[in-house]
mmCIF file of C-alpha atoms in Angstrom:
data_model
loop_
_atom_site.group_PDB
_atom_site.id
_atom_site.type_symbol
_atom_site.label_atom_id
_atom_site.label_comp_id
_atom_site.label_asym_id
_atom_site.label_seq_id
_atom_site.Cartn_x
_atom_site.Cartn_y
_atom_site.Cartn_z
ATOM 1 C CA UNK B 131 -16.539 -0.466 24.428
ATOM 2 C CA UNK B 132 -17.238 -3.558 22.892
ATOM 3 C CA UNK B 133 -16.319 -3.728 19.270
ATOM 4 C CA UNK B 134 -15.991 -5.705 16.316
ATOM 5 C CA UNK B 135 -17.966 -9.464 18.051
ATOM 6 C CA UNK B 136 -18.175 -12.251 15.503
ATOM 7 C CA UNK B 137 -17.051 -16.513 15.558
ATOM 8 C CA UNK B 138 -14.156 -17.647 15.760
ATOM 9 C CA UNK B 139 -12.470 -19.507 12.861
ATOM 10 C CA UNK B 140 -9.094 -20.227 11.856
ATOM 11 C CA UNK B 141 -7.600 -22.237 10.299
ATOM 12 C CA UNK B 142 -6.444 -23.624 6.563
ATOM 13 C CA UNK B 143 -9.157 -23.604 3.783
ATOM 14 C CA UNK B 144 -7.960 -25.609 0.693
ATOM 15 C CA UNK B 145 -10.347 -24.549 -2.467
ATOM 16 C CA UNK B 146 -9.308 -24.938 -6.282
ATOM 17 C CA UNK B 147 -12.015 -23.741 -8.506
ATOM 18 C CA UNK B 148 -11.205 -24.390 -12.238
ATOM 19 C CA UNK B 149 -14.237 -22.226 -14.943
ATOM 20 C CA UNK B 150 -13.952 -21.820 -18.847
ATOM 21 C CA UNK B 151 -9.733 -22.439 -18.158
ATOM 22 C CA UNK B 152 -9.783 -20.032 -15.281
ATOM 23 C CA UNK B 153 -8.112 -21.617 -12.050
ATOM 24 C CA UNK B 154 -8.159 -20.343 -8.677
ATOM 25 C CA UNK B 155 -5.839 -20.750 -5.920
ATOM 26 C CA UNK B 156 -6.368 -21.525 -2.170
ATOM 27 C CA UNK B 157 -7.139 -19.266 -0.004
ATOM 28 C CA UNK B 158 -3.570 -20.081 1.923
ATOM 29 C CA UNK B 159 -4.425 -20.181 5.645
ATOM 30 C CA UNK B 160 -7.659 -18.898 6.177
ATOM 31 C CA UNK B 161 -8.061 -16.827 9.268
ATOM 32 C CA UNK B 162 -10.781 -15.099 10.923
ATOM 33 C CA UNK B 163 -9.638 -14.620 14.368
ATOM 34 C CA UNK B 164 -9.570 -10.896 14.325
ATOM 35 C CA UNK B 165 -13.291 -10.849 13.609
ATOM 36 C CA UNK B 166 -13.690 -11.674 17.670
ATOM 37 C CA UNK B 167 -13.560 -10.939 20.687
ATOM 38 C CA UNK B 168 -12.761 -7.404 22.248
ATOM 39 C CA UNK B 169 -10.826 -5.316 20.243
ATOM 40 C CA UNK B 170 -9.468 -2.827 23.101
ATOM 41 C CA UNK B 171 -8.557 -5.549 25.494
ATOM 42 C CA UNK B 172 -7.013 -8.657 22.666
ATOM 43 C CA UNK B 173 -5.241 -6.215 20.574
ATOM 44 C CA UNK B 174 -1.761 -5.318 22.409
ATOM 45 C CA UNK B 175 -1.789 -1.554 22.426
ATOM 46 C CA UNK B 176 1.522 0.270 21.695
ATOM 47 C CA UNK B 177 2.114 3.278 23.677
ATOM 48 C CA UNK B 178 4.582 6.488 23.116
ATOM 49 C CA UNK B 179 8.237 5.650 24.395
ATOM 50 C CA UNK B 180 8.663 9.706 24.776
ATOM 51 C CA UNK B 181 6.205 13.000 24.542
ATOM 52 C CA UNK B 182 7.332 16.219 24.283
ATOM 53 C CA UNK B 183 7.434 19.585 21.976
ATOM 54 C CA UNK B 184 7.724 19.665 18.359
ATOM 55 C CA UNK B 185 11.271 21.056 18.470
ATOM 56 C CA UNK B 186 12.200 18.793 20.919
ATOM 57 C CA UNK B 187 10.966 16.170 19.170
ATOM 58 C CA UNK B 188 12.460 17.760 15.740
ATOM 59 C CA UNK B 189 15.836 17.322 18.030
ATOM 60 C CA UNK B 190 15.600 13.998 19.040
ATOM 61 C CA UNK B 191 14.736 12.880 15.299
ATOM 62 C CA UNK B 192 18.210 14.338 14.468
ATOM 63 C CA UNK B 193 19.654 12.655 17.071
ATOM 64 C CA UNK B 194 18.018 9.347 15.976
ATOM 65 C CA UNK B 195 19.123 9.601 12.332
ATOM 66 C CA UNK B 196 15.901 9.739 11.134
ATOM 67 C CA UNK B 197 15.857 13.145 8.934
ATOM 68 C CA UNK B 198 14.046 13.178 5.673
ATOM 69 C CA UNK B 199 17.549 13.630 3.670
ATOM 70 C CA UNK B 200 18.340 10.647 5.319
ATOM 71 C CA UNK B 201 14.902 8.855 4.985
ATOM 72 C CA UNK B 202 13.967 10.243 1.437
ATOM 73 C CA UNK B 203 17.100 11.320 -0.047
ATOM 74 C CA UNK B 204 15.683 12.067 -3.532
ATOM 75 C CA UNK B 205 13.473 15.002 -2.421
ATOM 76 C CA UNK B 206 17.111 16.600 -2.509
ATOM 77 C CA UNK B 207 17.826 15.583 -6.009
ATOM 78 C CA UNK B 208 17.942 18.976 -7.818
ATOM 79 C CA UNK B 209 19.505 20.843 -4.685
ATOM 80 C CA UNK B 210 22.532 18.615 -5.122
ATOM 81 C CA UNK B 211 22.675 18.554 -8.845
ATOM 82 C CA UNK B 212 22.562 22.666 -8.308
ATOM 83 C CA UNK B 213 24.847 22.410 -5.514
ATOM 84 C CA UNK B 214 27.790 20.253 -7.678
ATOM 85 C CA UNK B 215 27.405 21.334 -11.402
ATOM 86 C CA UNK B 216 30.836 19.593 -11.638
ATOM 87 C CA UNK B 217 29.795 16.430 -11.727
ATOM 88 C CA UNK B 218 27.445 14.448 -14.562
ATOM 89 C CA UNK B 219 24.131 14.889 -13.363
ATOM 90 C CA UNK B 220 23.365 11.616 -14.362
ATOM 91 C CA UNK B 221 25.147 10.137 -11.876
ATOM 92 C CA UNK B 222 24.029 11.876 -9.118
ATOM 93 C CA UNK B 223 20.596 10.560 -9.813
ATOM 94 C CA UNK B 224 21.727 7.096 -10.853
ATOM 95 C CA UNK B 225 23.888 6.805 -8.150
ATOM 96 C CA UNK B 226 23.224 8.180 -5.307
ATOM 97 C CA UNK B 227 19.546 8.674 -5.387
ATOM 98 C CA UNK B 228 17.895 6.240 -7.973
ATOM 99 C CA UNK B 229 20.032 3.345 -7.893
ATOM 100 C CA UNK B 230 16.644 1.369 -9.708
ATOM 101 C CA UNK B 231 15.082 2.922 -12.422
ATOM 102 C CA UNK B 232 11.515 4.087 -11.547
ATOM 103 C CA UNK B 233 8.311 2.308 -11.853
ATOM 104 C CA UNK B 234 5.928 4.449 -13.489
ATOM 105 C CA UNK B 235 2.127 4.496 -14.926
ATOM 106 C CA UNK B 236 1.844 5.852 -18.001
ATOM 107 C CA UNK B 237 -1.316 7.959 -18.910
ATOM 108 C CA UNK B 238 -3.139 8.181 -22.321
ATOM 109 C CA UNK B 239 -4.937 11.515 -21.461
ATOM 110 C CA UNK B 240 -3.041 14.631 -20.052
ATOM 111 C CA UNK B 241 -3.037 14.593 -16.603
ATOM 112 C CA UNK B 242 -5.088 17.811 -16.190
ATOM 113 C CA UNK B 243 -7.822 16.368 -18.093
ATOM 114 C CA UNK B 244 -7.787 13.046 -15.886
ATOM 115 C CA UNK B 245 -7.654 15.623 -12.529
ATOM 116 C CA UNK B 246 -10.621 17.670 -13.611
ATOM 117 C CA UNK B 247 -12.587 14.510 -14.351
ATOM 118 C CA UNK B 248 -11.652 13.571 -10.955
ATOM 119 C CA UNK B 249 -12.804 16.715 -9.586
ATOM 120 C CA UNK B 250 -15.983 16.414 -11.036
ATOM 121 C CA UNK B 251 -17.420 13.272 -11.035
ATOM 122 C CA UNK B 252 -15.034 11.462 -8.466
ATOM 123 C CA UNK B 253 -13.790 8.989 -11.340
ATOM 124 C CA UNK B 254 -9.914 8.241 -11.788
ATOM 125 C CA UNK B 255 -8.303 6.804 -14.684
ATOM 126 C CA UNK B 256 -6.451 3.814 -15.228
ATOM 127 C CA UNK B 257 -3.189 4.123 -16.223
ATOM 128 C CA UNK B 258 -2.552 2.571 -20.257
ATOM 129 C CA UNK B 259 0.770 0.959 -19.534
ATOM 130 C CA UNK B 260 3.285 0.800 -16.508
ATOM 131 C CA UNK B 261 7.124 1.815 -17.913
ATOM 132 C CA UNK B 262 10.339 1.246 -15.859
ATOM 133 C CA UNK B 263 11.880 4.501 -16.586
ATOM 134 C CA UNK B 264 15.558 6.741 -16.391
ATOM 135 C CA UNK B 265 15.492 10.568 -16.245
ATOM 136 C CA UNK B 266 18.298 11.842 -18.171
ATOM 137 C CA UNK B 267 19.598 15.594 -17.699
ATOM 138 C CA UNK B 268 22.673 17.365 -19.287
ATOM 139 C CA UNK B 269 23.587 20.764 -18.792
ATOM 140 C CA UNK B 270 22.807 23.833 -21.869
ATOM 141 C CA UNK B 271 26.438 24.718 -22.097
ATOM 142 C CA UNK B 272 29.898 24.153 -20.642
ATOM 143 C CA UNK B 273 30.031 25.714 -17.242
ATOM 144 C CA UNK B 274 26.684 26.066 -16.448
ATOM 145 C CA UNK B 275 25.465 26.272 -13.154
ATOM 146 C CA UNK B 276 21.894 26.455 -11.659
ATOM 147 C CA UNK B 277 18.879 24.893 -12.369
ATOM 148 C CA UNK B 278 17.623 27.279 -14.805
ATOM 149 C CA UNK B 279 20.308 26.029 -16.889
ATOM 150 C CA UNK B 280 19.771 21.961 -15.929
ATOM 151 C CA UNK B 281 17.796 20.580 -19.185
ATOM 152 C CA UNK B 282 15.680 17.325 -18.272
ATOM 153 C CA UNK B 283 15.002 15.290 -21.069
ATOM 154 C CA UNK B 284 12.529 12.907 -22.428
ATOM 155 C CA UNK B 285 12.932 9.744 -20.039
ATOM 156 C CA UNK B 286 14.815 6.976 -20.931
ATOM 157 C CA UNK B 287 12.452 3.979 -21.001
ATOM 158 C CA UNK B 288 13.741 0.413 -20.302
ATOM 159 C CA UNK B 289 10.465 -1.769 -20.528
ATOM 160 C CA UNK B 290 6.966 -1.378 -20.757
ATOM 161 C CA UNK B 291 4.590 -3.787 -19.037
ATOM 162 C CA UNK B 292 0.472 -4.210 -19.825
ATOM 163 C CA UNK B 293 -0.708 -7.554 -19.614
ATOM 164 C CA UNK B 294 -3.194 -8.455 -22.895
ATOM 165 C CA UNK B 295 -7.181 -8.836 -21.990
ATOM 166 C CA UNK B 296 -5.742 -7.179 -18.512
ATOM 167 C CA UNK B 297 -6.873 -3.718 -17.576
ATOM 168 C CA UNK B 298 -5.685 -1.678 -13.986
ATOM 169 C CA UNK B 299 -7.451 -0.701 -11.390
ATOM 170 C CA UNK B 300 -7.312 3.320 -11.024
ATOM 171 C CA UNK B 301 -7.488 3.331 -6.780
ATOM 172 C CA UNK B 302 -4.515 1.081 -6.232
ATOM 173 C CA UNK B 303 -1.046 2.049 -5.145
ATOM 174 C CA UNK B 304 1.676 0.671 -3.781
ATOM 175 C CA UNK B 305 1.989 3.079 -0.447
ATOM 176 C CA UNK B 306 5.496 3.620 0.424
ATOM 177 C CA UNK B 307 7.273 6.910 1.441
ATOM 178 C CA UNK B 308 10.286 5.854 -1.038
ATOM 179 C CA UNK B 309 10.793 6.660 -4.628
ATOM 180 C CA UNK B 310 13.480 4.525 -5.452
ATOM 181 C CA UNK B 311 12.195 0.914 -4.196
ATOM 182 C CA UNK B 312 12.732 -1.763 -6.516
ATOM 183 C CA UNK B 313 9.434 -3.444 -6.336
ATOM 184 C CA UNK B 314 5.723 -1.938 -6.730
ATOM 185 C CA UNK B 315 2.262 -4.282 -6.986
ATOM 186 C CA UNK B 316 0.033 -3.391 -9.211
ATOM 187 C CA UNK B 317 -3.696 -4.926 -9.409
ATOM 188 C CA UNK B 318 -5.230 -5.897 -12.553
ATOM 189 C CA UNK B 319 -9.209 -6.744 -13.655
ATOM 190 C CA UNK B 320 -11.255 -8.787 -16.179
ATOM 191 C CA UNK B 321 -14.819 -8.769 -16.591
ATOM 192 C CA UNK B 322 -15.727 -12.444 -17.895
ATOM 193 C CA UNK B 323 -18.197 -12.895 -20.552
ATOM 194 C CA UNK B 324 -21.422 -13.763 -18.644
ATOM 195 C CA UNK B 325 -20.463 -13.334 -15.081
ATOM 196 C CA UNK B 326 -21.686 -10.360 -13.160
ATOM 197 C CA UNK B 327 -18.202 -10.463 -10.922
ATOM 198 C CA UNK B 328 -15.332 -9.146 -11.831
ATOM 199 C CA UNK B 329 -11.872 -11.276 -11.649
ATOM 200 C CA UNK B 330 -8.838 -9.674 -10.290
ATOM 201 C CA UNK B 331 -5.468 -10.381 -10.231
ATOM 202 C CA UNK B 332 -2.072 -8.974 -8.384
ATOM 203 C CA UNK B 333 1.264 -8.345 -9.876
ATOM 204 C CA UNK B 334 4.584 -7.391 -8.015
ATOM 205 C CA UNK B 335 6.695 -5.567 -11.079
ATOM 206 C CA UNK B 336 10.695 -5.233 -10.447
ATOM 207 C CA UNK B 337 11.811 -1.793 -11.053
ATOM 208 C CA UNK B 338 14.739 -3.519 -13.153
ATOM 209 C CA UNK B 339 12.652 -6.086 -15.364
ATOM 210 C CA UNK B 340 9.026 -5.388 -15.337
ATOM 211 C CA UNK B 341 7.289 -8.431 -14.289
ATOM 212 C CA UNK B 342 8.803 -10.209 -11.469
ATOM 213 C CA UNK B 343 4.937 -12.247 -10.780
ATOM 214 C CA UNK B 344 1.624 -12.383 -11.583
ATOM 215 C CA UNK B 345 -1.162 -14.342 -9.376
ATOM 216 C CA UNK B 346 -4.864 -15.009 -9.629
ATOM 217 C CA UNK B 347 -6.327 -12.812 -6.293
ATOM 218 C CA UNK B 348 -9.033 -14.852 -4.838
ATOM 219 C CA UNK B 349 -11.460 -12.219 -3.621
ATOM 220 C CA UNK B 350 -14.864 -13.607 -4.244
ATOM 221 C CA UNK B 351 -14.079 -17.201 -2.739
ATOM 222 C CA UNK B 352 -12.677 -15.610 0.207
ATOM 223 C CA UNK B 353 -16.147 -13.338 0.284
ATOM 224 C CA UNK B 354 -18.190 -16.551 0.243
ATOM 225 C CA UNK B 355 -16.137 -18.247 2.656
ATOM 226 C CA UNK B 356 -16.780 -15.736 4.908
ATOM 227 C CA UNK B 357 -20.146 -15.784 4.620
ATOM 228 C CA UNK B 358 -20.047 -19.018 5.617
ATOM 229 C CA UNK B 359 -17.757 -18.338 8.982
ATOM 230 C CA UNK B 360 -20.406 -15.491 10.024
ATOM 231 C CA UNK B 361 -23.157 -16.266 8.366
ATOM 232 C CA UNK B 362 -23.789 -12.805 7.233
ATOM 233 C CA UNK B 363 -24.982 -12.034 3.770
ATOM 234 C CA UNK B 364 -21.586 -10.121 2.707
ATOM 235 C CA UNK B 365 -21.409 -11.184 -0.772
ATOM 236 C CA UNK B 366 -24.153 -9.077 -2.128
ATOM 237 C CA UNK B 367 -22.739 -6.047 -0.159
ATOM 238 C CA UNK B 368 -19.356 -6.205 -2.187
ATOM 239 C CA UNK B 369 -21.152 -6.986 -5.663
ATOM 240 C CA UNK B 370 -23.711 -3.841 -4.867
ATOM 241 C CA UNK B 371 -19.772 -1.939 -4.681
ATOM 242 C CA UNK B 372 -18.174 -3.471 -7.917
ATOM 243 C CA UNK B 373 -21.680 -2.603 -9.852
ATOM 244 C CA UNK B 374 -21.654 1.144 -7.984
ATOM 245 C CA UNK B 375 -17.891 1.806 -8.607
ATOM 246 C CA UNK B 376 -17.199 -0.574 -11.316
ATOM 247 C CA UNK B 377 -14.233 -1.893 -9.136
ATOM 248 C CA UNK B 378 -13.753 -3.052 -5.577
ATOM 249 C CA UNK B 379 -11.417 -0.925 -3.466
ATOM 250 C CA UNK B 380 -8.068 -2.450 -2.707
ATOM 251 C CA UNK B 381 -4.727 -1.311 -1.108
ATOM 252 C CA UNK B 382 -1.432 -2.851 -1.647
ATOM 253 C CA UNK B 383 2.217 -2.571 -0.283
ATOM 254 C CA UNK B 384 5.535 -4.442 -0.831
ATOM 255 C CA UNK B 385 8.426 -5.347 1.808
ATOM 256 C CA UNK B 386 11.182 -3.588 0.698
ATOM 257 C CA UNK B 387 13.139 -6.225 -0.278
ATOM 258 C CA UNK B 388 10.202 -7.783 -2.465
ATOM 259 C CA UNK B 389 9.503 -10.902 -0.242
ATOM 260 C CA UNK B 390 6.028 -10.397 0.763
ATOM 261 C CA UNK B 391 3.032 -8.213 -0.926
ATOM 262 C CA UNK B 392 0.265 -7.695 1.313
ATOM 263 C CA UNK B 393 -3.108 -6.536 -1.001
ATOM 264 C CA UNK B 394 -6.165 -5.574 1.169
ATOM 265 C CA UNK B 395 -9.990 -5.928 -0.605
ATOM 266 C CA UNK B 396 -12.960 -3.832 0.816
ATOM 267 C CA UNK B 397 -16.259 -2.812 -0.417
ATOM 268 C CA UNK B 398 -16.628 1.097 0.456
ATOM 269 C CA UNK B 399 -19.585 2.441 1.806
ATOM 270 C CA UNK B 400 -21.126 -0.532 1.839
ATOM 271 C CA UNK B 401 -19.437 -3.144 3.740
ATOM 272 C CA UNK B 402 -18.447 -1.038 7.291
ATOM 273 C CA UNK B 403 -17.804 -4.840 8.893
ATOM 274 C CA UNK B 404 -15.311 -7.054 7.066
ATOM 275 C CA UNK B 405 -12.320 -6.409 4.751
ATOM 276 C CA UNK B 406 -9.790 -9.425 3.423
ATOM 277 C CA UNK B 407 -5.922 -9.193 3.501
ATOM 278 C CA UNK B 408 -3.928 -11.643 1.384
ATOM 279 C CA UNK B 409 -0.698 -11.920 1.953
ATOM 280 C CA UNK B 410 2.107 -13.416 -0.718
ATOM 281 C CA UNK B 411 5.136 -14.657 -0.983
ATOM 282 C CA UNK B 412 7.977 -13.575 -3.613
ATOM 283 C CA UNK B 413 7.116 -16.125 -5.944
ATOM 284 C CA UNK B 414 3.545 -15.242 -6.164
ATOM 285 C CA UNK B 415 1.880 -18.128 -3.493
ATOM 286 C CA UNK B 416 -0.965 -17.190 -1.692
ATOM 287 C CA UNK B 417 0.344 -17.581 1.875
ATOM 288 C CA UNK B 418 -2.403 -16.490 3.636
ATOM 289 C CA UNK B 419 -6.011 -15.034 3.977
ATOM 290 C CA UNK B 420 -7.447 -12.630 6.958
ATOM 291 C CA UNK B 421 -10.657 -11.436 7.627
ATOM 292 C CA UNK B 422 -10.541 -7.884 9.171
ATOM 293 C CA UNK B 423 -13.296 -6.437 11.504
ATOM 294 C CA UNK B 424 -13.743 -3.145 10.030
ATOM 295 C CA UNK B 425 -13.619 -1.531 6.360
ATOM 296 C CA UNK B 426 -9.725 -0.678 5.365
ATOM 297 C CA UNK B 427 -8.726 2.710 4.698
ATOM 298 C CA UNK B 428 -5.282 1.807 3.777
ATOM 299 C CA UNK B 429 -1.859 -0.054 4.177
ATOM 300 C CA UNK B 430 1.492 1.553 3.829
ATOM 301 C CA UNK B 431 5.374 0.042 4.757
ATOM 302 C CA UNK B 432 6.572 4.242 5.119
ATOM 303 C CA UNK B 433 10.164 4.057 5.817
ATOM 304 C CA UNK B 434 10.040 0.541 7.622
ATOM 305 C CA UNK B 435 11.094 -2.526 5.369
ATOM 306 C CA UNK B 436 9.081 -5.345 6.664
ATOM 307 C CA UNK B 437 5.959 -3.453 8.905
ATOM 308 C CA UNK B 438 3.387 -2.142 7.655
ATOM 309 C CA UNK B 439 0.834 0.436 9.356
ATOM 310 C CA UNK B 440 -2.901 -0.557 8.430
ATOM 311 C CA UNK B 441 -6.093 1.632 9.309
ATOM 312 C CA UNK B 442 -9.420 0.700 9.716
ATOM 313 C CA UNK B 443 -12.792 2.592 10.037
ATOM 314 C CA UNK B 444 -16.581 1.024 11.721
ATOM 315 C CA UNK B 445 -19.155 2.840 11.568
ATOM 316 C CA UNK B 446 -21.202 1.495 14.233
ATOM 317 C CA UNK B 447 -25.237 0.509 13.766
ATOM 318 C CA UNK B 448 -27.317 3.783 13.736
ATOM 319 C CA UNK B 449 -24.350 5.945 13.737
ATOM 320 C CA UNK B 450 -22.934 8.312 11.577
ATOM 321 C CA UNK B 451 -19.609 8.529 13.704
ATOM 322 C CA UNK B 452 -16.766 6.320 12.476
ATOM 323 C CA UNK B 453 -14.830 3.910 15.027
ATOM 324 C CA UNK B 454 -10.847 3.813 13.765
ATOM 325 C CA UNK B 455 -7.797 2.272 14.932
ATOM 326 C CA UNK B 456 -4.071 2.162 13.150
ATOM 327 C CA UNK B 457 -2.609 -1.033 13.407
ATOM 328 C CA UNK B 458 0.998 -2.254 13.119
ATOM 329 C CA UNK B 459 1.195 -5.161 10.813
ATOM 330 C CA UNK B 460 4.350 -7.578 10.297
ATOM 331 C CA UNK B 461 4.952 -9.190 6.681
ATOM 332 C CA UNK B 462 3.309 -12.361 7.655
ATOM 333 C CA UNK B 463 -0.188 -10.379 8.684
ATOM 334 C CA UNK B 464 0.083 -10.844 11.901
ATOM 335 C CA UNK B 465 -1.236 -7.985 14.118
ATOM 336 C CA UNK B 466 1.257 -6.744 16.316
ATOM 337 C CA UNK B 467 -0.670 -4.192 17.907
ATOM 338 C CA UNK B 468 -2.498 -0.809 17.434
ATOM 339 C CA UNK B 469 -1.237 2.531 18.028
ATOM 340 C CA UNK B 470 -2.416 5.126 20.904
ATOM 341 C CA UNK B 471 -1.586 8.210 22.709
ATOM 342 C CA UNK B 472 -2.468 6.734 26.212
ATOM 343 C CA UNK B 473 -4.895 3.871 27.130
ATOM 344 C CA UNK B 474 -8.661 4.519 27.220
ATOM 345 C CA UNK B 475 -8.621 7.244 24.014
ATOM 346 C CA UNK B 476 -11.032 6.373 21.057
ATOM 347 C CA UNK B 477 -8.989 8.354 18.879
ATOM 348 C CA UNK B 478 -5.934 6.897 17.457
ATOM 349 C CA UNK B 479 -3.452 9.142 16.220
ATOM 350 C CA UNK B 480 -1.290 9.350 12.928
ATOM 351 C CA UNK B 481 1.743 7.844 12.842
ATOM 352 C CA UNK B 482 4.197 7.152 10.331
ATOM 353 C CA UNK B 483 6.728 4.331 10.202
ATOM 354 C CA UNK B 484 10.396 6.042 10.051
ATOM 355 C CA UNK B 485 11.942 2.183 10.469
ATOM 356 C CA UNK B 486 11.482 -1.583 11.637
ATOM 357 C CA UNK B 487 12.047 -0.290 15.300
ATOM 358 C CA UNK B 488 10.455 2.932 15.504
ATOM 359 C CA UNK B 489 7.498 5.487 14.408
ATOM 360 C CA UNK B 490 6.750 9.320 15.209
ATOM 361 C CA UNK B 491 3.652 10.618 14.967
ATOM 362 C CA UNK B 492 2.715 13.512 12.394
ATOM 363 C CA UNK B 493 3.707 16.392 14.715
ATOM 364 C CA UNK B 494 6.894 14.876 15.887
ATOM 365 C CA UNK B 495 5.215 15.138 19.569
ATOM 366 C CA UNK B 496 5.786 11.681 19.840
ATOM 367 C CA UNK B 497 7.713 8.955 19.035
ATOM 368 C CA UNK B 498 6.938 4.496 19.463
ATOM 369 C CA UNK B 499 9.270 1.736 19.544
ATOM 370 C CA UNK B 500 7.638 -1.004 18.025
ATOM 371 C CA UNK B 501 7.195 -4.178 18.975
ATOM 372 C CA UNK B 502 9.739 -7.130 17.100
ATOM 373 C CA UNK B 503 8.232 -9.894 14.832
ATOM 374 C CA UNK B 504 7.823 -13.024 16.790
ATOM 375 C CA UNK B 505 6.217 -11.375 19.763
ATOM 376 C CA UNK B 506 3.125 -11.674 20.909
ATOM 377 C CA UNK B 507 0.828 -11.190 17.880
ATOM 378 C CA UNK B 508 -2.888 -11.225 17.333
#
């Protein structure tokens, strides 16, 4: 089946808009090569290296290292402060299991207010402030064991970041399986005075400092420059999603060792044809620009350090059924290719990044090894 046809155009876009003391950056290196062309035969497709049972496949996991104490260590926190009530707590966590502090949002309302909102009318707050933060525990007497007797108390915090005239957008999160990563983006808004868009901005926050970056994110001028490469009406689509839901949707995710933050704009329910990924550098520069061919339902690094696993969803003309594909993505954007259980099936299945060289898929049926950087990208 034929999907996702468009033109072809890629290449570098240089555009500096300066408003009322507001400047924008380039759009990096503009690309809109994924918007043609055949998506099942361009887009490398990465089959399963192995297929078997769940307990096989529990087995060979084992055998591969790649067990969740090993993976996510800090699920195990309390277990081992139980197991060793010997040692300071304290440095268990610090140590072993949070050598960062945490990056966390802080909340004005309770969060069982915010959840029943949520629940009821689909709206999520924005978090007040974000905090860098250290649990501290002692134990309630000498020779106490068990966590009954494990006090936690209040957190210890080491800096509190909320830009001024800045507020955060409630959908975005920084998907990563890990707790204890040192870097997190966060996405900020401002509605000017006068202007029916909003402006946005991205900021990459160091679990040890707060701010690490801060960067204008071009999403508008990208919009209308892809108007311009389809010549499609888009730009109305996204506004008709900012006015609906206040916000446009985005997704971010961080390497692990804070180098490159990929952010990914959409317009839900509106736009089922386009989405934008930026991709920066650890200094803030707008590297690049891609148009996608589909609406994004999210980007997430998992376990991996430098790949990143990126779904999209069509929903074709007339049809109430939704087209998807998972797609491995590199730190520079590039496409390396999109996941399947055998050539030929529409559906693609759920995978999860356990490394740079490998994924399993959510019933540990099946595992992939991926495909290096450098190779053959689209």
């Amino acid at each position: 089946m034929r999907l996702f046809a468009g033109l072809l155009c890629a290449g570098a876009l240089s555009l500096m808009v300066t408003t009322a003391g507001w400047t924008q950056p380039d759009l990096g290196k503009f690309d809109a090569k994924l918007l043609s062309g055949n998506w099942e035969q361009d887009i490398p497709v990465i089959l399963p290296a192995w297929e078997g049972s769940s307990n096989e496949g529990y087995r060979l996991r084992e055998a591969q290292g790649l067990t969740v104490n090993r993976l996510c260590p800090e699920q195990n926190l309390y277990n081992l402060i139980a197991d060793n009530p010997h040692l300071d707590p304290n440095l268990i966590y610090r140590w072993l299991y949070y050598p960062h502090p945490e990056i966390k949002p802080k909340f004005l309302r309770p969060a069982h207010e915010r959840a029943g909102d949520a629940m009821l009318s689909g709206r999520v707050d924005a978090p007040n402030v974000y905090a860098g933060v250290r649990k501290r525990f002692r134990w309630k007497f000498p020779g106490a064991t068990g966590l009954e007797n494990l006090e936690e108390l209040q957190e210890e915090v080491l800096w509190v970041w909320k830009p001024e005239g800045w507020g955060f957008v409630a959908e975005t999160y920084c998907a990563t399986a890990r707790l204890n990563d040192r870097y997190k983006a966060v996405l900020l808004w401002q509605q000017p005075e006068g202007s029916r868009r909003i402006r946005y901005r991205v900021a990459c926050l160091d679990a040890e400092r707060g701010e690490r970056w801060m960067a204008p994110l071009p999403v508008w001028e990208a919009v209308e420059h892809l108007e311009t490469v389809t010549g499609k009406q888009i730009a109305r689509l996204w506004e008709k999603h900012e006015e609906e839901y206040r916000r446009l949707r985005f997704w971010l995710s961080v390497t692990r060792d804070g180098s490159r933050t990929l952010v990914v704009a959409c317009a839900f329910d509106y736009d089922w044809e386009h989405s934008l990924l930026f991709v920066y550098d650890g200094e803030g520069r707008l590297l690049r620009t891609r148009a996608l061919p589909a609406y994004c339902n999210g980007i997430g690094r998992g376990f991996a350090d430098n790949l990143f696993r990126l779904g999209l969803a069509k929903k074709p003309s007339g049809s109430a059924v939704l087209t998807t594909a998972r797609l491995l993505v590199d730190r520079e954007g590039n496409v390396l290719g999109r996941f399947a259980r055998k050539l030929g099936e529409e559906l693609p299945p759920l995978v999860h990044l356990d490394s740079d060289e490998i994924a399993w898929d959510s019933r540990s049926t099946a595992y992939y090894r991926l495909p290096k950087p450098g190779s053959r990208t689209y």
